[in-house]
Amino acid sequence: MAKICISDAKHIRYKRKMEGQAKIAYGVANAKLMDEQGKLQQIMIRKAGYGKPRREIW
């Protein structure tokens, strides 16, 4: 029975380690996504600004 308990403990430690790594990977990917969304928003703002002067001139 002792081997089963040790095996279970190892399994739980491994599972927690993998969950921690998954959370870190998610955080990194989410940070990259937020950065790219910010860049896209800036591009959209600039793009919207390009059309305004032309309309005012014509």
XYZ file of N, CA and C in Angstrom:
174
model
N 0.804 -1.200 0.000
C 0.000 0.000 0.000
C 0.849 1.267 0.000
N 2.007 1.217 0.594
C 2.862 2.400 0.650
C 3.256 2.845 -0.752
N 3.505 1.899 -1.657
C 3.894 2.257 -3.014
C 2.765 3.004 -3.721
N 1.547 2.611 -3.468
C 0.413 3.281 -4.096
C 0.331 4.727 -3.615
N 0.531 4.954 -2.337
C 0.478 6.314 -1.801
C 1.599 7.171 -2.375
N 2.804 6.608 -2.476
C 3.926 7.350 -3.042
C 3.652 7.641 -4.512
N 3.132 6.652 -5.214
C 2.818 6.848 -6.627
C 1.755 7.930 -6.798
N 0.752 7.904 -5.939
C -0.288 8.929 -6.003
C 0.298 10.311 -5.724
N 1.183 10.389 -4.766
C 1.801 11.670 -4.428
C 2.623 12.183 -5.607
N 3.357 11.294 -6.262
C 4.143 11.693 -7.430
C 3.221 12.170 -8.543
N 2.124 11.449 -8.718
C 1.159 11.813 -9.754
C 0.580 13.204 -9.483
N 0.237 13.460 -8.235
C -0.333 14.759 -7.869
C 0.688 15.874 -8.077
N 1.950 15.634 -7.676
C 3.002 16.641 -7.882
C 3.200 16.914 -9.365
N 3.221 15.846 -10.164
C 3.395 15.997 -11.609
C 2.226 16.779 -12.207
N 1.023 16.442 -11.773
C -0.168 17.124 -12.275
C -0.123 18.610 -11.930
N 0.252 18.946 -10.706
C 0.339 20.345 -10.301
C 1.417 21.076 -11.085
N 2.535 20.398 -11.327
C 3.614 21.002 -12.102
C 3.130 21.316 -13.512
N 2.440 20.362 -14.129
C 1.946 20.563 -15.488
C 0.886 21.666 -15.530
N 0.037 21.725 -14.521
C -0.969 22.783 -14.468
C -0.303 24.146 -14.329
N 0.742 24.206 -13.518
C 1.479 25.459 -13.360
C 2.118 25.899 -14.662
N 2.708 24.957 -15.382
C 3.326 25.278 -16.663
C 2.273 25.732 -17.673
N 1.109 25.103 -17.632
C 0.032 25.492 -18.544
C -0.448 26.912 -18.232
N -0.527 27.252 -16.955
C -0.944 28.604 -16.575
C 0.075 29.635 -17.046
N 1.352 29.300 -16.918
C 2.401 30.211 -17.375
C 2.319 30.388 -18.886
N 2.151 29.289 -19.612
C 2.055 29.357 -21.073
C 0.842 30.184 -21.491
N -0.265 30.008 -20.796
C -1.466 30.786 -21.092
C -1.210 32.273 -20.846
N -0.559 32.579 -19.744
C -0.264 33.973 -19.423
C 0.619 34.629 -20.471
N 1.632 33.906 -20.931
C 2.534 34.436 -21.958
C 1.770 34.654 -23.261
N 0.974 33.665 -23.656
C 0.202 33.787 -24.898
C -0.810 34.924 -24.796
N -1.431 35.068 -23.652
C -2.411 36.136 -23.459
C -1.733 37.505 -23.515
N -0.541 37.619 -22.949
C 0.196 38.882 -23.004
C 0.545 39.239 -24.446
N 0.956 38.250 -25.229
C 1.265 38.495 -26.640
C 0.013 38.928 -27.395
N -1.109 38.280 -27.102
C -2.367 38.636 -27.750
C -2.753 40.073 -27.429
N -2.656 40.449 -26.172
C -3.005 41.810 -25.779
C -2.091 42.825 -26.463
N -0.813 42.496 -26.591
C 0.133 43.378 -27.274
C -0.252 43.546 -28.740
N -0.562 42.447 -29.395
C -0.947 42.505 -30.810
C -2.266 43.251 -30.995
N -3.199 43.077 -30.073
C -4.464 43.803 -30.168
C -4.243 45.301 -30.002
N -3.313 45.667 -29.126
C -2.972 47.079 -28.967
C -2.372 47.654 -30.238
N -1.491 46.884 -30.877
C -0.898 47.324 -32.139
C -1.974 47.498 -33.206
N -2.888 46.540 -33.287
C -3.969 46.617 -34.267
C -4.845 47.836 -34.016
N -5.131 48.101 -32.766
C -5.951 49.261 -32.436
C -5.255 50.550 -32.873
N -3.959 50.646 -32.651
C -3.217 51.835 -33.077
C -3.244 51.981 -34.599
N -3.114 50.870 -35.303
C -3.170 50.902 -36.771
C -4.542 51.363 -37.241
N -5.586 50.854 -36.610
C -6.946 51.242 -36.994
C -7.179 52.733 -36.736
N -6.641 53.247 -35.639
C -6.784 54.673 -35.338
C -6.061 55.504 -36.392
N -4.837 55.091 -36.740
C -4.093 55.814 -37.775
C -4.815 55.750 -39.109
N -5.343 54.561 -39.436
C -6.047 54.385 -40.706
C -7.272 55.293 -40.763
N -7.996 55.378 -39.673
C -9.177 56.244 -39.634
C -8.766 57.705 -39.794
N -7.619 58.066 -39.278
C -7.144 59.441 -39.391
C -6.719 59.812 -40.791
N -6.315 58.843 -41.585
C -5.871 59.139 -42.946
C -7.017 59.650 -43.813
N -8.201 59.163 -43.615
C -9.324 59.535 -44.459
C -9.910 60.895 -44.125
N -9.761 61.366 -42.914
C -10.400 62.616 -42.499
C -9.893 63.838 -43.262
N -8.597 64.062 -43.388
C -8.154 65.274 -44.101
C -8.624 65.317 -45.547
N -8.665 64.193 -46.225
C -9.113 64.172 -47.621
C -10.555 64.627 -47.722
N -11.383 64.155 -46.857
C -12.796 64.517 -46.904
C -12.980 66.007 -46.619
N -12.177 66.552 -45.728
C -12.297 67.967 -45.407
C -11.814 68.836 -46.567
N -10.794 68.366 -47.295
C -10.260 69.125 -48.423
C -11.263 69.138 -49.567
N -11.848 68.018 -49.870
C -12.779 67.938 -51.003
C -14.050 68.573 -50.585
